[in-house]
């Protein structure tokens, strides 16, 4: 971590498991479904000692104007993300398969909408 | 850091090249992307300072919740102060994606090693101050934050979009409260004028030093953390605000304020930079009180955090972790 300030006493980096001794509560990622039929979308994060408290905190912090009809909280540590430095290699195999798109094919106008 | 990545087409380039290419293309940088140490530490400093400002900013306005003149004004003011708490939390969350913890940022604020916006070191002496804060302080904040919605760091830009949407009511409720005062009795109008006299110059100071004296500005502009210079933002704010003051029938306390048709902008007087730097360095009217109040309530509320942790431990046998 390039942040030049020394860690405070009892301080733990965010990617370490929290402990009861430090009293620092775990981080949860918050997903809100805006309305029925839409997917839950990531909106931010909250700190809370357990899932129920995290859910309440997420409601209070992220839906003060009825922005949603459903909220998910997920422990931040449970998320495994792809490496952006590998993104080129990781997604590259699909870049040379334009035949998966309908526009790849020339269909005569006379045939009509297809 | 000499790690290299393989780009599309097999060409090898260092991560700095990829980072700069994203910046140049107006793409967003996301938390797991490689970024220069300076970019990371600049963002941590700026976002933490922004978060602290939202939290400390609850104090001057919270001061008037119990004395708001009507139930309607009281409900509005409470909603606004709750928003400030929410905005602080969005911003702490955005900063945490850079690898610093909220606990650390809060501790640095409490120790005086992190700053917050100097504007909150001024007192709210009358009810009119609440109106003027909404109109000018939130107006200045929105001017700055609209620019930041286009910031190159994704989580910060997204938090700004959310905050700007929510803050438009903050400015409007303040201006509406001032309309009520300015259309009221002579005493009420005088109270509004007095508040404007005290808050005008500190509001202009919110945009920071002149571009020529701003140490971080040039690099922040190059990284597209900042998209518009301090002086340009300040000019934008003055141009927007002067007609609003005229509508209220109030006088902006600046004898040099004058429309300049050649520039198509208002000319305005020079900020008292001695006052600016004094407040930044800790000698404003309320610097000590604001932090003392924050720390004392953090300590007084420790039992809430302890109870929540103890409850979680009892329900699961241990604190819930992933």
Coordinates of N, CA and C in Angstrom, one line a residue, chain B residues 32-218:
Chain B
X32 N -9.0 -2.4 -9.3 CA -8.0 -3.4 -9.5 C -7.0 -3.1 -10.6
X33 N -7.2 -2.0 -11.3 CA -6.3 -1.6 -12.3 C -4.9 -1.2 -11.7
X34 N -3.8 -1.4 -12.4 CA -2.6 -0.8 -12.0 C -2.7 0.7 -12.0
X35 N -2.1 1.4 -11.0 CA -2.1 2.9 -11.1 C -0.8 3.4 -10.4
X36 N -0.3 4.5 -10.8 CA 0.9 5.1 -10.2 C 0.6 5.3 -8.7
X37 N 1.6 5.2 -7.8 CA 1.5 5.4 -6.4 C 0.9 6.8 -6.1
X38 N 1.4 7.8 -6.9 CA 1.0 9.2 -6.7 C -0.5 9.4 -7.0
X39 N -1.0 8.7 -8.0 CA -2.4 8.7 -8.3 C -3.2 8.2 -7.2
X40 N -2.8 7.0 -6.7 CA -3.5 6.4 -5.6 C -3.5 7.3 -4.3
X41 N -2.3 7.8 -3.9 CA -2.3 8.6 -2.7 C -3.0 9.9 -2.8
X42 N -2.9 10.5 -4.0 CA -3.7 11.7 -4.3 C -5.2 11.5 -4.1
X43 N -5.7 10.4 -4.7 CA -7.1 10.1 -4.5 C -7.5 9.8 -3.1
X44 N -6.6 9.0 -2.4 CA -7.0 8.7 -1.0 C -7.1 10.0 -0.2
X45 N -6.1 10.9 -0.4 CA -6.1 12.2 0.3 C -7.4 13.0 0.0
X46 N -7.6 13.1 -1.3 CA -8.8 13.9 -1.7 C -10.1 13.3 -1.3
X47 N -10.3 12.0 -1.6 CA -11.6 11.4 -1.2 C -11.8 11.4 0.3
X48 N -10.8 11.1 1.0 CA -10.9 11.1 2.5 C -11.3 12.5 3.0
X49 N -10.6 13.5 2.4 CA -10.9 14.9 2.8 C -12.3 15.2 2.5
X50 N -12.8 14.8 1.3 CA -14.2 15.0 0.9 C -15.1 14.3 1.9
X51 N -14.8 13.0 2.2 CA -15.7 12.3 3.1 C -15.8 13.0 4.5
X52 N -14.6 13.4 5.0 CA -14.5 14.0 6.3 C -15.4 15.3 6.3
X53 N -15.3 16.0 5.1 CA -16.1 17.3 5.0 C -17.6 17.0 5.2
X54 N -18.0 16.0 4.6 CA -19.5 15.6 4.7 C -19.8 15.4 6.1
X55 N -19.0 14.7 6.8 CA -19.3 14.3 8.2 C -19.2 15.5 9.2
X56 N -18.1 16.3 9.0 CA -17.9 17.5 9.9 C -19.0 18.5 9.5
X57 N -19.4 18.5 8.2 CA -20.4 19.4 7.8 C -21.8 19.2 8.4
X58 N -22.0 18.1 9.1 CA -23.2 17.8 9.8 C -23.3 18.7 11.0
X59 N -22.2 19.2 11.6 CA -22.2 19.9 12.8 C -22.8 21.3 12.7
X60 N -22.4 22.2 11.8 CA -23.0 23.5 11.7 C -24.5 23.5 11.4
X61 N -24.9 22.5 10.7 CA -26.3 22.5 10.4 C -27.1 21.8 11.5
X62 N -26.5 20.7 12.0 CA -27.2 20.0 13.1 C -27.5 21.0 14.3
X63 N -26.6 22.0 14.4 CA -26.8 23.0 15.4 C -28.2 23.7 15.4
X64 N -28.8 23.7 14.2 CA -30.1 24.4 14.1 C -31.3 23.5 14.0
X65 N -31.1 22.2 14.0 CA -32.3 21.2 13.9 C -33.3 21.5 15.0
X66 N -32.9 21.7 16.2 CA -33.8 21.8 17.3 C -34.5 23.2 17.3
X67 N -33.9 24.1 16.5 CA -34.4 25.5 16.5 C -35.0 26.0 15.2
X68 N -35.2 25.0 14.3 CA -35.7 25.4 13.0 C -37.1 26.0 13.2
X69 N -37.4 27.0 12.4 CA -38.6 27.8 12.7 C -40.0 27.1 12.5
X70 N -40.0 26.1 11.7 CA -41.3 25.4 11.5 C -41.0 23.9 11.4
X71 N -42.0 23.1 11.6 CA -41.9 21.6 11.5 C -41.4 21.2 10.1
X72 N -41.9 22.0 9.0 CA -41.5 21.7 7.7 C -40.0 21.9 7.5
X73 N -39.5 23.1 8.0 CA -38.1 23.4 7.9 C -37.2 22.4 8.7
X74 N -37.8 21.9 9.8 CA -37.0 21.0 10.6 C -36.9 19.6 9.9
X75 N -38.0 19.1 9.3 CA -38.0 17.9 8.6 C -37.0 17.9 7.4
X76 N -37.0 19.1 6.7 CA -36.1 19.3 5.6 C -34.6 19.3 6.1
X77 N -34.4 20.0 7.2 CA -33.0 20.1 7.7 C -32.5 18.7 8.1
X78 N -33.4 18.0 8.8 CA -33.0 16.6 9.2 C -32.6 15.7 8.0
X79 N -33.5 15.8 7.0 CA -33.2 15.0 5.8 C -31.9 15.4 5.2
X80 N -31.6 16.7 5.2 CA -30.3 17.2 4.6 C -29.1 16.7 5.4
X81 N -29.2 16.7 6.7 CA -28.1 16.3 7.6 C -27.9 14.8 7.4
X82 N -29.0 14.1 7.3 CA -28.9 12.6 7.1 C -28.2 12.3 5.8
X83 N -28.5 13.1 4.7 CA -27.8 13.0 3.4 C -26.3 13.2 3.6
X84 N -25.9 14.2 4.4 CA -24.5 14.4 4.6 C -23.8 13.2 5.2
X85 N -24.5 12.6 6.1 CA -23.9 11.3 6.7 C -23.8 10.3 5.6
X86 N -24.9 10.1 4.8 CA -24.8 9.1 3.7 C -23.7 9.4 2.7
X87 N -23.5 10.7 2.4 CA -22.5 11.1 1.4 C -21.1 10.8 2.0
X88 N -20.9 11.0 3.3 CA -19.7 10.7 3.9 C -19.4 9.2 3.7
X89 N -20.4 8.4 4.0 CA -20.2 6.9 3.9 C -20.0 6.5 2.4
X90 N -20.7 7.1 1.5 CA -20.4 6.7 0.1 C -18.9 6.9 -0.2
X91 N -18.4 8.1 0.3 CA -17.0 8.5 -0.1 C -16.0 7.7 0.7
X92 N -16.3 7.4 2.0 CA -15.3 6.5 2.7 C -15.3 5.1 1.9
X93 N -16.4 4.7 1.4 CA -16.5 3.4 0.7 C -15.6 3.5 -0.6
X94 N -15.7 4.7 -1.3 CA -14.9 4.9 -2.5 C -13.4 4.9 -2.2
X95 N -13.1 5.5 -1.1 CA -11.7 5.6 -0.7 C -11.2 4.2 -0.3
X96 N -12.0 3.4 0.3 CA -11.6 2.0 0.7 C -11.2 1.1 -0.5
X97 N -11.8 1.4 -1.7 CA -11.4 0.6 -2.8 C -9.9 0.8 -3.2
X98 N -9.3 1.9 -2.6 CA -7.9 2.2 -2.9 C -6.9 1.5 -1.9
X99 N -7.5 0.8 -1.0 CA -6.6 0.0 -0.1 C -6.4 0.7 1.3
X100 N -7.1 1.7 1.6 CA -7.0 2.3 2.9 C -8.3 2.0 3.7
X101 N -8.3 1.8 5.0 CA -9.5 1.4 5.7 C -10.2 2.6 6.3
X102 N -11.5 2.5 6.4 CA -12.3 3.7 7.0 C -11.8 4.0 8.4
X103 N -11.5 2.9 9.2 CA -11.0 3.1 10.5 C -9.7 4.0 10.5
X104 N -8.9 3.7 9.6 CA -7.6 4.5 9.5 C -7.9 6.0 9.1
X105 N -8.8 6.2 8.2 CA -9.1 7.5 7.8 C -9.7 8.3 8.9
X106 N -10.6 7.7 9.7 CA -11.3 8.3 10.8 C -10.3 8.7 11.8
X107 N -9.4 7.7 12.1 CA -8.3 8.0 13.1 C -7.4 9.2 12.7
X108 N -7.1 9.3 11.4 CA -6.3 10.4 10.9 C -7.0 11.7 11.1
X109 N -8.3 11.7 10.8 CA -9.1 12.9 11.0 C -9.1 13.3 12.5
X110 N -9.3 12.3 13.4 CA -9.3 12.6 14.8 C -8.0 13.2 15.3
X111 N -6.9 12.7 14.7 CA -5.6 13.2 15.1 C -5.2 14.5 14.5
X112 N -6.0 15.0 13.6 CA -5.7 16.2 12.9 C -4.7 16.0 11.7
X113 N -4.5 14.8 11.3 CA -3.6 14.6 10.2 C -4.3 14.6 8.9
X114 N -5.6 14.4 8.9 CA -6.4 14.6 7.7 C -7.2 15.9 7.8
X115 N -7.4 16.6 6.7 CA -8.1 17.8 6.7 C -9.6 17.6 6.2
X116 N -10.4 18.6 6.4 CA -11.7 18.6 5.8 C -11.9 20.1 5.3
X117 N -13.0 20.3 4.6 CA -13.1 21.7 4.0 C -13.2 22.7 5.1
X118 N -12.4 23.8 4.9 CA -12.3 24.9 5.9 C -13.6 25.5 6.2
X119 N -14.5 25.5 5.2 CA -15.8 26.2 5.4 C -16.5 25.8 6.7
X120 N -16.3 24.6 7.1 CA -17.1 24.1 8.3 C -16.4 24.5 9.6
X121 N -15.4 25.3 9.5 CA -14.8 25.9 10.7 C -15.4 27.2 11.0
X122 N -16.4 27.7 10.3 CA -17.1 28.9 10.6 C -18.4 28.6 11.3
X123 N -18.9 29.5 12.3 CA -20.1 29.2 13.1 C -21.4 29.5 12.3
X124 N -22.4 28.8 12.7 CA -23.8 29.1 12.2 C -24.5 29.9 13.3
X125 N -24.5 31.2 13.2 CA -24.9 32.1 14.3 C -26.4 32.3 14.3
X126 N -27.1 32.4 13.1 CA -28.5 32.6 13.1 C -29.2 31.6 12.1
X127 N -30.5 31.6 12.1 CA -31.2 30.7 11.2 C -30.9 31.0 9.8
X128 N -30.7 32.3 9.4 CA -30.4 32.7 8.1 C -29.1 32.0 7.6
X129 N -28.2 31.6 8.5 CA -27.0 30.9 8.1 C -27.3 29.6 7.4
X130 N -28.4 28.9 7.8 CA -28.8 27.7 7.3 C -29.2 27.9 5.8
X131 N -30.0 29.0 5.6 CA -30.3 29.3 4.2 C -29.1 29.6 3.3
X132 N -28.2 30.4 3.9 CA -27.1 30.8 3.1 C -26.1 29.6 2.8
X133 N -26.0 28.7 3.8 CA -25.2 27.5 3.6 C -25.7 26.7 2.4
X134 N -27.1 26.5 2.4 CA -27.7 25.7 1.3 C -27.4 26.4 0.0
X135 N -27.6 27.7 -0.1 CA -27.5 28.4 -1.3 C -26.0 28.5 -1.8
X136 N -25.1 29.0 -0.9 CA -23.7 29.2 -1.3 C -22.8 28.0 -1.1
X137 N -22.8 27.5 0.1 CA -21.9 26.4 0.4 C -22.2 25.2 -0.4
X138 N -23.5 24.8 -0.4 CA -23.8 23.7 -1.2 C -23.7 24.0 -2.7
X139 N -24.0 25.3 -3.1 CA -23.9 25.7 -4.4 C -22.4 25.5 -4.9
X140 N -21.5 26.0 -4.1 CA -20.1 25.9 -4.4 C -19.7 24.4 -4.5
X141 N -20.2 23.6 -3.5 CA -19.8 22.2 -3.5 C -20.3 21.5 -4.7
X142 N -21.5 21.8 -5.2 CA -22.1 21.2 -6.4 C -21.3 21.6 -7.6
X143 N -20.9 22.9 -7.7 CA -20.1 23.3 -8.8 C -18.8 22.4 -8.9
X144 N -18.2 22.2 -7.8 CA -17.0 21.3 -7.7 C -17.3 19.9 -8.0
X145 N -18.4 19.4 -7.5 CA -18.8 18.0 -7.6 C -19.3 17.6 -8.9
X146 N -19.9 18.6 -9.6 CA -20.4 18.3 -11.0 C -19.1 17.9 -11.9
X147 N -18.1 18.7 -11.7 CA -16.8 18.4 -12.4 C -16.3 17.0 -12.0
X148 N -16.4 16.7 -10.7 CA -15.9 15.4 -10.3 C -16.7 14.2 -10.7
X149 N -17.9 14.4 -11.2 CA -18.6 13.2 -11.8 C -17.9 12.7 -13.1
X150 N -17.0 13.6 -13.6 CA -16.2 13.2 -14.8 C -14.7 12.8 -14.4
X151 N -14.5 12.6 -13.1 CA -13.2 12.2 -12.6 C -12.8 10.9 -13.2
X152 N -11.5 10.7 -13.3 CA -11.0 9.5 -14.0 C -11.1 8.2 -13.1
X153 N -11.3 8.4 -11.8 CA -11.4 7.2 -11.0 C -12.9 6.7 -10.8
X154 N -13.2 5.6 -11.3 CA -14.6 5.1 -11.4 C -15.4 5.2 -10.1
X155 N -14.9 4.6 -9.0 CA -15.7 4.6 -7.8 C -16.0 6.0 -7.3
X156 N -15.1 6.9 -7.5 CA -15.2 8.3 -7.0 C -16.3 9.0 -7.9
X157 N -16.1 8.8 -9.2 CA -17.0 9.5 -10.2 C -18.5 9.0 -9.9
X158 N -18.6 7.7 -9.7 CA -20.0 7.1 -9.5 C -20.6 7.7 -8.2
X159 N -19.8 7.8 -7.1 CA -20.3 8.3 -5.9 C -20.7 9.8 -6.1
X160 N -20.0 10.5 -6.9 CA -20.3 11.9 -7.2 C -21.6 12.1 -7.9
X161 N -21.9 11.1 -8.9 CA -23.2 11.2 -9.6 C -24.3 11.1 -8.6
X162 N -24.2 10.1 -7.7 CA -25.2 9.9 -6.7 C -25.4 11.1 -5.8
X163 N -24.3 11.7 -5.4 CA -24.3 12.8 -4.4 C -24.8 14.0 -5.1
X164 N -24.5 14.3 -6.4 CA -25.0 15.5 -7.1 C -26.5 15.4 -7.2
X165 N -27.0 14.2 -7.5 CA -28.5 14.1 -7.7 C -29.1 14.4 -6.4
X166 N -28.6 13.9 -5.2 CA -29.2 14.2 -4.0 C -29.0 15.6 -3.5
X167 N -27.9 16.2 -3.9 CA -27.6 17.6 -3.3 C -28.4 18.7 -4.0
X168 N -29.1 18.4 -5.1 CA -29.8 19.5 -5.8 C -30.8 20.1 -4.8
X169 N -31.4 19.2 -4.0 CA -32.4 19.7 -3.1 C -31.8 20.5 -2.0
X170 N -30.5 20.2 -1.7 CA -29.9 20.9 -0.6 C -29.8 22.4 -0.9
X171 N -29.4 22.7 -2.2 CA -29.2 24.1 -2.6 C -30.6 24.8 -2.7
X172 N -31.6 24.1 -3.2 CA -32.9 24.6 -3.4 C -33.6 25.0 -2.1
X173 N -33.4 24.0 -1.1 CA -34.1 24.3 0.1 C -33.5 25.5 0.8
X174 N -32.2 25.8 0.7 CA -31.6 26.9 1.3 C -32.0 28.2 0.6
X175 N -32.1 28.2 -0.7 CA -32.5 29.4 -1.4 C -34.0 29.7 -1.1
X176 N -34.8 28.7 -1.0 CA -36.2 28.9 -0.7 C -36.3 29.5 0.7
X177 N -35.5 29.0 1.7 CA -35.6 29.6 3.0 C -35.2 31.0 3.0
X178 N -34.2 31.4 2.1 CA -33.8 32.8 2.0 C -34.9 33.7 1.3
X179 N -35.6 33.1 0.4 CA -36.7 33.8 -0.3 C -37.7 34.2 0.8
X180 N -38.0 33.2 1.7 CA -39.0 33.5 2.8 C -38.5 34.6 3.7
X181 N -37.2 34.6 4.0 CA -36.7 35.7 4.9 C -36.7 37.0 4.2
X182 N -36.3 37.0 2.9 CA -36.1 38.3 2.2 C -37.5 38.9 1.9
X183 N -38.5 38.1 1.8 CA -39.8 38.6 1.6 C -40.6 38.9 2.9
X184 N -39.9 38.7 4.0 CA -40.5 38.8 5.4 C -40.2 40.2 5.9
X185 N -40.1 40.3 7.2 CA -39.9 41.6 7.9 C -38.6 42.2 7.6
X186 N -38.4 43.5 7.9 CA -37.1 44.1 7.7 C -36.0 43.4 8.6
X187 N -36.4 42.9 9.8 CA -35.4 42.2 10.6 C -35.0 40.9 9.9
X188 N -35.9 40.2 9.3 CA -35.6 39.0 8.7 C -34.7 39.2 7.5
X189 N -35.0 40.2 6.7 CA -34.1 40.5 5.6 C -32.7 40.9 6.0
X190 N -32.7 41.7 7.1 CA -31.3 42.1 7.6 C -30.6 40.9 8.1
X191 N -31.3 39.9 8.7 CA -30.6 38.7 9.1 C -30.0 37.9 7.9
X192 N -30.8 37.9 6.8 CA -30.3 37.2 5.6 C -29.0 37.9 5.1
X193 N -29.1 39.3 5.1 CA -28.0 40.1 4.6 C -26.7 39.8 5.5
X194 N -26.9 39.8 6.8 CA -25.8 39.5 7.7 C -25.2 38.2 7.4
X195 N -26.0 37.2 7.2 CA -25.5 35.8 6.9 C -24.7 35.8 5.6
X196 N -25.2 36.5 4.6 CA -24.5 36.6 3.3 C -23.2 37.3 3.5
X197 N -23.2 38.4 4.3 CA -21.9 39.1 4.5 C -20.8 38.2 5.1
X198 N -21.3 37.3 6.0 CA -20.3 36.4 6.7 C -19.9 35.2 5.9
X199 N -20.8 34.7 5.0 CA -20.5 33.5 4.3 C -20.0 33.6 2.9
X200 N -20.1 34.9 2.3 CA -19.7 35.0 0.9 C -18.2 34.7 0.6
X201 N -17.3 35.3 1.4 CA -15.9 35.1 1.1 C -15.4 33.7 1.5
X202 N -15.8 33.2 2.6 CA -15.5 31.8 2.9 C -16.0 30.8 1.8
X203 N -17.2 31.1 1.2 CA -17.7 30.3 0.1 C -16.7 30.3 -1.1
X204 N -16.2 31.5 -1.5 CA -15.3 31.6 -2.6 C -14.0 30.9 -2.3
X205 N -13.6 30.9 -1.0 CA -12.4 30.2 -0.6 C -12.5 28.7 -0.8
X206 N -13.8 28.2 -0.9 CA -13.9 26.7 -1.0 C -13.3 26.2 -2.2
X207 N -13.0 27.0 -3.3 CA -12.4 26.5 -4.5 C -10.9 26.4 -4.4
X208 N -10.4 26.8 -3.3 CA -8.9 26.6 -3.1 C -8.1 27.8 -3.6
X209 N -6.8 27.7 -3.5 CA -5.9 28.8 -3.9 C -6.0 29.1 -5.4
X210 N -5.4 30.2 -5.8 CA -5.3 30.5 -7.2 C -4.6 29.4 -7.9
X211 N -4.9 29.2 -9.2 CA -4.2 28.1 -9.9 C -2.7 28.2 -9.8
X212 N -2.2 29.4 -9.8 CA -0.7 29.6 -9.8 C -0.1 29.2 -8.4
X213 N -1.0 29.1 -7.4 CA -0.4 28.8 -6.1 C -0.9 27.4 -5.6
X214 N -1.5 26.6 -6.5 CA -2.1 25.3 -6.1 C -1.1 24.2 -6.4
X215 N -0.5 23.6 -5.4 CA 0.6 22.6 -5.6 C 0.1 21.4 -6.3
X216 N -1.1 20.9 -6.0 CA -1.5 19.6 -6.6 C -2.2 19.7 -7.9
X217 N -2.6 20.9 -8.2 CA -3.6 21.1 -9.4 C -3.1 20.5 -10.7
X218 N -1.8 20.9 -11.0 CA -1.4 20.5 -12.4 C -1.4 19.0 -12.6

